[in-house]
Amino acid sequence: MPHLDPFTVPEFHLPFENSKDPGADRANAEATAWAVDRGLIEAEASEQFAGIGFGHLAARVDRGAPYERLLLMAQWMAWSFVLDDQHDLLIRAGRVDDWQPLSDAMARHVSGASAAPASAGSAPVKAAAGPASANAAGDPALANPLVASFAELCDRILAGMSPLIRARYRRHVPRMLRSLDEEAANRRPGHRPAVEEYVLTRRHSSQLLPMMDMVEADQGVEVPDAADAAPELRELLWSAVDVISWGNDVFSLPKEYSCGDTNNLAALLADWHGLTLPDAVHAVEGRIRDRVEEFLTAARALPAALDALGVTDPAARTAVRRRVRCYEEWMIGTDLWQRHDCTRYRDERFAAGLEAAYTRPDLVSVA
């Protein structure tokens, strides 16, 4: 990888508006306390964990939701950051195989499938010290706080969704979990993914799709399947997800670079094209600008696309318009959160490739 020259995070081309729900501070504090209570983080470093600002991100993308749903989004986001850090820890420790029993248990739970019996000779998963709210009977992985808290959140999330959105969420979570395996494979010694291969994986490892489902459920946005499957609307989704993911790659570049993580668009562009990292960041900025313009063009063409599909129901077309607005709030909201509400990417330990002080090295452990 090239030398890590200093660079400035650009002001990305994001011509959208955003404001925060007034419940941001409360949701951030209560989600932090929830993570401590569930044994996900070290209590003495809870202030650092709270600095991630997951409550503020939830308040930017789910503004106006009932407070209990806003808090649930903040808790899910807090859990997702723990998930990301724990998965990274296992990769760097050479323990990525320890991840599979937990990932399998979460995929089974969200699908509604009963726990599969442990295979002969397989090692049971031990719970790290701390409370676990799920019943582990029949599936030892459910005793682990990371999985137990997932099961708790998942049940509450699904209970607040319509059958239509619930089905999408059930599809998106397992795909997100599989994408973490893909990113782990990308970090094999001597391996670097192709840029376009990485982009496809990143669309899911960003963890955005399940959270977008949650926002639509909270906001009462119910896009029927006929419109949801429209190529034009699907392209709007991928444009928004790419913009968010690539912007995050710039903010998180120092940390990922310092620990040799090639799952970063700027690092891959530098490596494949022989760029300095500042030039690679500039290239990412250009890609984001192009992607935003593609989003805007597709949004203007959407009414005609819906006409061609025969989607004439006023409620369906209103839901599509509201979904597009949600995508806009996700793009600008995540950018403003990273610039103003979040200390994660400015933390010296994190930028140096070290584990955050709140990270529990024993959270995922096997016999």
Coordinates of C-alpha atoms in Angstrom, one line a residue:
M1 CA 0.0 0.0 0.0
P2 CA 1.2 3.6 -0.7
H3 CA 2.6 5.9 2.0
L4 CA -0.2 7.4 4.2
D5 CA 0.2 11.1 3.2
P6 CA -1.9 13.6 5.1
F7 CA -5.2 14.4 3.3
T8 CA -8.2 16.6 3.9
V9 CA -11.7 15.1 3.8
P10 CA -13.4 16.9 0.9
E11 CA -16.8 18.6 1.0
F12 CA -18.7 16.1 -1.0
H13 CA -21.3 17.1 -3.6
L14 CA -24.5 16.5 -1.6
P15 CA -27.2 19.0 -2.6
F16 CA -29.7 17.8 0.0
E17 CA -31.1 19.1 3.3
N18 CA -31.1 17.5 6.7
S19 CA -32.0 18.2 10.3
K20 CA -31.9 16.2 13.5
D21 CA -34.7 14.9 15.6
P22 CA -34.7 16.6 19.1
G23 CA -34.4 13.1 20.7
A24 CA -30.8 12.7 19.5
D25 CA -28.9 13.2 22.8
R26 CA -31.4 11.1 24.8
A27 CA -31.3 8.3 22.3
N28 CA -27.5 8.4 22.3
A29 CA -27.2 8.2 26.0
E30 CA -29.9 5.4 26.4
A31 CA -28.4 3.3 23.6
T32 CA -25.0 3.6 25.3
A33 CA -26.4 2.4 28.6
W34 CA -28.2 -0.4 26.8
A35 CA -24.9 -1.6 25.2
V36 CA -23.2 -1.6 28.6
D37 CA -26.1 -3.4 30.2
R38 CA -26.0 -6.1 27.6
G39 CA -22.3 -6.6 28.0
L40 CA -21.3 -5.4 24.6
I41 CA -18.8 -2.8 25.6
E42 CA -16.5 -2.0 28.6
A43 CA -18.4 0.2 31.0
E44 CA -15.4 2.3 31.9
A45 CA -15.1 3.4 28.3
S46 CA -18.8 4.1 27.7
E47 CA -18.1 7.8 27.2
Q48 CA -15.8 7.0 24.3
F49 CA -18.4 4.6 22.8
A50 CA -21.1 7.3 23.1
G51 CA -18.8 9.5 21.1
I52 CA -19.6 7.4 18.0
G53 CA -22.9 9.3 18.0
F54 CA -25.2 6.5 16.9
G55 CA -28.2 8.4 18.5
H56 CA -27.3 11.4 16.4
L57 CA -27.1 9.4 13.2
A58 CA -30.5 7.8 14.0
A59 CA -31.9 11.2 14.6
R60 CA -30.7 12.4 11.2
V61 CA -32.1 9.6 9.2
D62 CA -35.2 8.7 11.2
R63 CA -36.4 12.2 12.2
G64 CA -39.9 12.3 13.5
A65 CA -40.2 8.7 14.3
P66 CA -41.9 7.8 17.6
Y67 CA -39.1 8.0 20.3
E68 CA -39.2 4.3 21.1
R69 CA -38.5 3.5 17.5
L70 CA -35.8 6.2 17.3
L71 CA -34.2 4.6 20.3
L72 CA -34.5 1.2 18.8
M73 CA -32.7 2.5 15.7
A74 CA -29.9 4.0 17.9
Q75 CA -29.5 0.7 19.7
W76 CA -29.3 -1.3 16.4
M77 CA -26.7 1.2 15.2
A78 CA -24.7 0.8 18.5
W79 CA -24.9 -3.0 18.1
S80 CA -23.7 -2.7 14.5
F81 CA -20.6 -0.8 15.5
V82 CA -19.8 -3.4 18.0
L83 CA -20.4 -6.1 15.4
D84 CA -18.0 -4.3 13.0
D85 CA -15.3 -3.9 15.6
Q86 CA -15.6 -7.5 16.8
H87 CA -15.4 -8.9 13.3
D88 CA -12.3 -6.8 12.6
L89 CA -10.7 -8.0 15.9
L90 CA -11.3 -11.7 14.9
I91 CA -9.7 -11.1 11.4
R92 CA -6.6 -9.5 12.8
A93 CA -6.3 -12.1 15.6
G94 CA -6.5 -15.0 13.0
R95 CA -9.8 -16.2 14.7
V96 CA -12.2 -15.5 11.9
D97 CA -13.5 -19.1 12.1
D98 CA -14.9 -18.2 15.6
W99 CA -17.3 -15.9 13.8
Q100 CA -19.3 -18.5 11.9
P101 CA -21.3 -20.0 14.7
L102 CA -22.5 -16.6 15.7
S103 CA -23.3 -15.5 12.2
D104 CA -25.2 -18.7 11.6
A105 CA -27.2 -18.2 14.7
M106 CA -28.1 -14.7 13.8
A107 CA -29.2 -15.7 10.3
R108 CA -31.3 -18.5 11.7
H109 CA -33.0 -16.2 14.2
V110 CA -33.9 -13.4 11.7
S111 CA -35.3 -16.0 9.3
G112 CA -37.5 -17.4 12.0
A113 CA -36.0 -20.9 11.7
S114 CA -35.6 -23.0 14.8
A115 CA -32.1 -23.5 16.1
A116 CA -30.1 -26.1 14.3
P117 CA -28.6 -28.8 16.4
A118 CA -24.9 -28.5 16.9
S119 CA -22.9 -30.7 14.6
A120 CA -20.9 -33.6 16.0
G121 CA -17.6 -32.5 17.4
S122 CA -18.3 -28.8 17.0
A123 CA -17.2 -26.5 19.8
P124 CA -19.9 -24.7 21.7
V125 CA -19.7 -21.0 22.0
K126 CA -19.1 -19.6 25.4
A127 CA -20.7 -16.4 26.6
A128 CA -18.4 -13.7 27.6
A129 CA -19.0 -12.3 31.1
G130 CA -22.1 -10.1 31.1
P131 CA -25.9 -10.5 30.8
A132 CA -27.5 -12.2 27.9
S133 CA -31.1 -11.7 27.3
A134 CA -31.8 -14.5 24.8
N135 CA -32.7 -18.0 25.7
A136 CA -29.7 -20.2 24.6
A137 CA -31.6 -23.5 24.8
G138 CA -31.0 -25.4 21.6
D139 CA -28.5 -23.0 20.2
P140 CA -25.4 -22.3 22.4
A141 CA -24.4 -19.3 20.2
L142 CA -27.5 -17.4 21.5
A143 CA -25.8 -17.2 25.0
N144 CA -23.2 -14.9 23.5
P145 CA -24.0 -11.2 24.3
L146 CA -23.5 -10.2 20.7
V147 CA -26.0 -12.7 19.4
A148 CA -28.4 -12.4 22.4
S149 CA -28.6 -8.6 21.9
F150 CA -29.1 -9.1 18.2
A151 CA -32.0 -11.5 18.9
E152 CA -33.6 -9.0 21.3
L153 CA -33.3 -6.1 18.8
C154 CA -34.4 -8.2 15.9
D155 CA -37.6 -9.3 17.6
R156 CA -38.5 -5.8 18.5
I157 CA -37.7 -4.5 15.0
L158 CA -39.8 -7.2 13.3
A159 CA -42.7 -6.5 15.6
G160 CA -42.9 -2.9 14.3
M161 CA -42.8 -3.8 10.6
S162 CA -45.6 -4.5 8.1
P163 CA -45.4 -8.0 6.5
L164 CA -44.0 -6.4 3.3
I165 CA -41.1 -4.6 5.0
R166 CA -40.5 -7.5 7.4
A167 CA -39.9 -9.8 4.4
R168 CA -37.3 -7.4 3.0
Y169 CA -35.5 -7.0 6.3
R170 CA -35.4 -10.8 6.7
R171 CA -33.6 -11.0 3.3
H172 CA -31.3 -8.1 3.9
V173 CA -29.8 -9.1 7.3
P174 CA -28.4 -12.5 6.2
R175 CA -27.0 -10.9 3.1
M176 CA -25.3 -8.3 5.3
L177 CA -23.8 -11.1 7.4
R178 CA -22.5 -12.9 4.4
S179 CA -20.8 -9.8 3.1
L180 CA -18.7 -9.7 6.3
D181 CA -17.3 -13.1 5.2
E182 CA -16.5 -11.6 1.8
E183 CA -14.6 -8.8 3.4
A184 CA -12.7 -11.2 5.6
A185 CA -11.7 -13.1 2.4
N186 CA -10.6 -9.9 0.8
R187 CA -8.0 -9.5 3.7
R188 CA -6.2 -12.7 3.0
P189 CA -2.4 -12.1 2.8
G190 CA -1.5 -11.0 -0.7
H191 CA -5.1 -10.6 -1.9
R192 CA -6.7 -7.4 -3.1
P193 CA -10.2 -7.3 -4.5
A194 CA -11.0 -5.7 -7.8
V195 CA -12.6 -2.3 -7.4
E196 CA -15.9 -3.3 -8.8
E197 CA -15.9 -6.5 -6.8
Y198 CA -15.4 -4.5 -3.7
V199 CA -18.2 -2.0 -4.6
L200 CA -20.7 -4.9 -4.8
T201 CA -19.6 -6.3 -1.4
R202 CA -19.6 -2.9 0.2
R203 CA -23.2 -2.3 -0.7
H204 CA -24.1 -5.0 1.9
S205 CA -21.2 -4.8 4.4
S206 CA -22.2 -1.1 4.9
Q207 CA -25.2 -2.6 6.8
L208 CA -27.4 0.0 5.3
L209 CA -30.1 -2.1 3.7
P210 CA -31.6 -3.4 7.0
M211 CA -31.4 0.1 8.5
M212 CA -33.2 1.6 5.5
D213 CA -35.9 -1.0 6.0
M214 CA -36.2 0.2 9.6
V215 CA -36.5 3.8 8.6
E216 CA -39.2 3.0 6.1
A217 CA -41.2 1.1 8.7
D218 CA -40.8 3.9 11.2
Q219 CA -41.8 6.5 8.6
G220 CA -44.7 4.6 7.2
V221 CA -43.2 4.3 3.8
E222 CA -44.6 1.2 2.2
V223 CA -43.4 0.8 -1.4
P224 CA -45.3 -2.1 -3.1
D225 CA -43.2 -4.9 -4.6
A226 CA -44.0 -3.9 -8.2
A227 CA -42.4 -0.5 -7.7
D228 CA -39.7 -1.8 -5.4
A229 CA -38.5 -4.1 -8.2
A230 CA -38.3 -1.3 -10.8
P231 CA -34.8 -1.1 -12.2
E232 CA -34.9 2.7 -11.9
L233 CA -35.8 2.6 -8.2
R234 CA -33.2 -0.1 -7.6
E235 CA -30.5 2.1 -9.2
L236 CA -31.5 5.0 -6.9
L237 CA -30.9 2.7 -4.0
W238 CA -27.5 1.6 -5.2
S239 CA -26.5 5.2 -6.0
A240 CA -27.4 6.3 -2.4
V241 CA -25.7 3.3 -0.8
D242 CA -22.5 3.8 -2.9
V243 CA -22.4 7.5 -2.0
I244 CA -22.7 6.8 1.7
S245 CA -20.3 3.9 1.7
W246 CA -17.6 5.7 -0.4
G247 CA -17.8 8.8 1.8
N248 CA -17.4 6.6 4.9
D249 CA -14.3 5.0 3.2
V250 CA -12.7 8.4 3.2
F251 CA -13.5 9.2 6.8
S252 CA -12.3 5.7 8.0
L253 CA -9.2 5.6 5.7
P254 CA -6.5 6.2 8.3
K255 CA -7.7 3.4 10.5
E256 CA -8.2 0.9 7.7
Y257 CA -4.9 1.8 6.1
S258 CA -3.0 1.5 9.4
C259 CA -4.2 -2.1 9.9
G260 CA -3.8 -3.2 6.3
D261 CA -7.5 -3.4 5.5
T262 CA -8.0 -3.3 1.8
N263 CA -11.8 -3.0 2.1
N264 CA -11.7 0.7 1.3
L265 CA -12.3 2.3 -2.0
A266 CA -9.6 5.0 -1.7
A267 CA -7.0 2.4 -0.7
L268 CA -8.0 0.1 -3.6
L269 CA -7.9 3.0 -6.1
A270 CA -4.4 3.9 -4.9
D271 CA -3.2 0.4 -5.0
W272 CA -4.6 -0.6 -8.4
H273 CA -3.8 2.7 -10.2
G274 CA -0.6 3.8 -8.4
L275 CA -2.1 6.9 -6.8
T276 CA -1.0 8.7 -3.7
L277 CA -3.7 8.5 -1.1
P278 CA -4.6 12.2 -1.4
D279 CA -5.1 11.6 -5.1
A280 CA -7.1 8.5 -4.4
V281 CA -9.3 10.5 -2.0
H282 CA -9.8 13.1 -4.8
A283 CA -10.8 10.2 -7.1
V284 CA -13.3 9.0 -4.6
E285 CA -14.7 12.6 -4.4
G286 CA -15.2 12.5 -8.2
R287 CA -16.9 9.2 -8.1
I288 CA -19.3 10.5 -5.4
R289 CA -20.1 13.6 -7.5
D290 CA -20.9 11.4 -10.5
R291 CA -23.0 9.0 -8.4
V292 CA -25.0 11.9 -6.9
E293 CA -25.7 13.3 -10.4
E294 CA -26.8 9.8 -11.5
F295 CA -29.1 9.7 -8.5
L296 CA -30.6 13.1 -9.4
T297 CA -31.1 12.1 -13.0
A298 CA -32.8 8.8 -12.1
A299 CA -35.0 10.6 -9.6
R300 CA -36.2 13.0 -12.3
A301 CA -36.9 10.0 -14.6
L302 CA -38.8 8.0 -12.0
P303 CA -42.4 9.2 -12.7
A304 CA -42.1 8.2 -16.3
A305 CA -40.6 4.8 -15.2
L306 CA -43.5 4.2 -12.9
D307 CA -45.9 5.1 -15.7
A308 CA -44.3 2.5 -17.9
L309 CA -44.6 -0.1 -15.2
G310 CA -48.3 0.7 -14.7
V311 CA -47.8 1.9 -11.1
T312 CA -50.6 4.5 -11.1
D313 CA -51.9 4.1 -7.5
P314 CA -51.4 7.5 -5.8
A315 CA -50.5 5.9 -2.5
A316 CA -47.8 3.8 -4.2
R317 CA -46.3 6.8 -6.0
T318 CA -46.4 8.8 -2.8
A319 CA -44.5 6.0 -1.1
V320 CA -41.9 6.0 -3.8
R321 CA -41.4 9.8 -3.5
R322 CA -41.0 9.5 0.2
R323 CA -38.5 6.7 -0.2
V324 CA -36.4 8.9 -2.5
R325 CA -36.5 11.6 0.1
C326 CA -35.3 9.0 2.7
Y327 CA -32.3 8.2 0.5
E328 CA -31.5 11.9 0.3
E329 CA -31.6 12.2 4.1
W330 CA -29.4 9.1 4.4
M331 CA -26.7 10.6 2.1
I332 CA -26.5 14.0 3.7
G333 CA -27.3 12.8 7.2
T334 CA -24.4 10.3 7.3
D335 CA -22.0 12.9 6.0
L336 CA -23.1 15.5 8.6
W337 CA -23.0 12.9 11.3
Q338 CA -19.4 12.0 10.4
R339 CA -18.3 15.6 10.3
H340 CA -20.1 17.0 13.4
D341 CA -21.6 14.3 15.6
C342 CA -19.0 11.4 15.6
T343 CA -15.6 11.1 17.2
R344 CA -15.0 7.5 15.9
Y345 CA -12.8 8.5 13.0
R346 CA -10.9 11.1 14.9
D347 CA -10.0 8.9 17.8
E348 CA -6.2 8.5 18.0
R349 CA -6.3 4.8 18.9
F350 CA -8.8 4.0 16.1
A351 CA -6.8 6.0 13.5
A352 CA -3.6 4.1 14.6
G353 CA -5.3 0.8 13.9
L354 CA -5.7 -0.1 17.5
E355 CA -8.8 -1.5 19.2
A356 CA -11.0 1.1 20.8
A357 CA -10.9 1.3 24.6
Y358 CA -14.5 0.0 24.8
T359 CA -13.8 -3.1 22.8
R360 CA -14.1 -6.4 24.7
P361 CA -11.5 -8.9 23.4
D362 CA -13.4 -11.7 25.1
L363 CA -16.8 -10.9 23.6
V364 CA -16.5 -13.7 21.0
S365 CA -14.8 -16.7 22.6
V366 CA -15.0 -20.4 22.0
A367 CA -14.2 -23.5 24.0

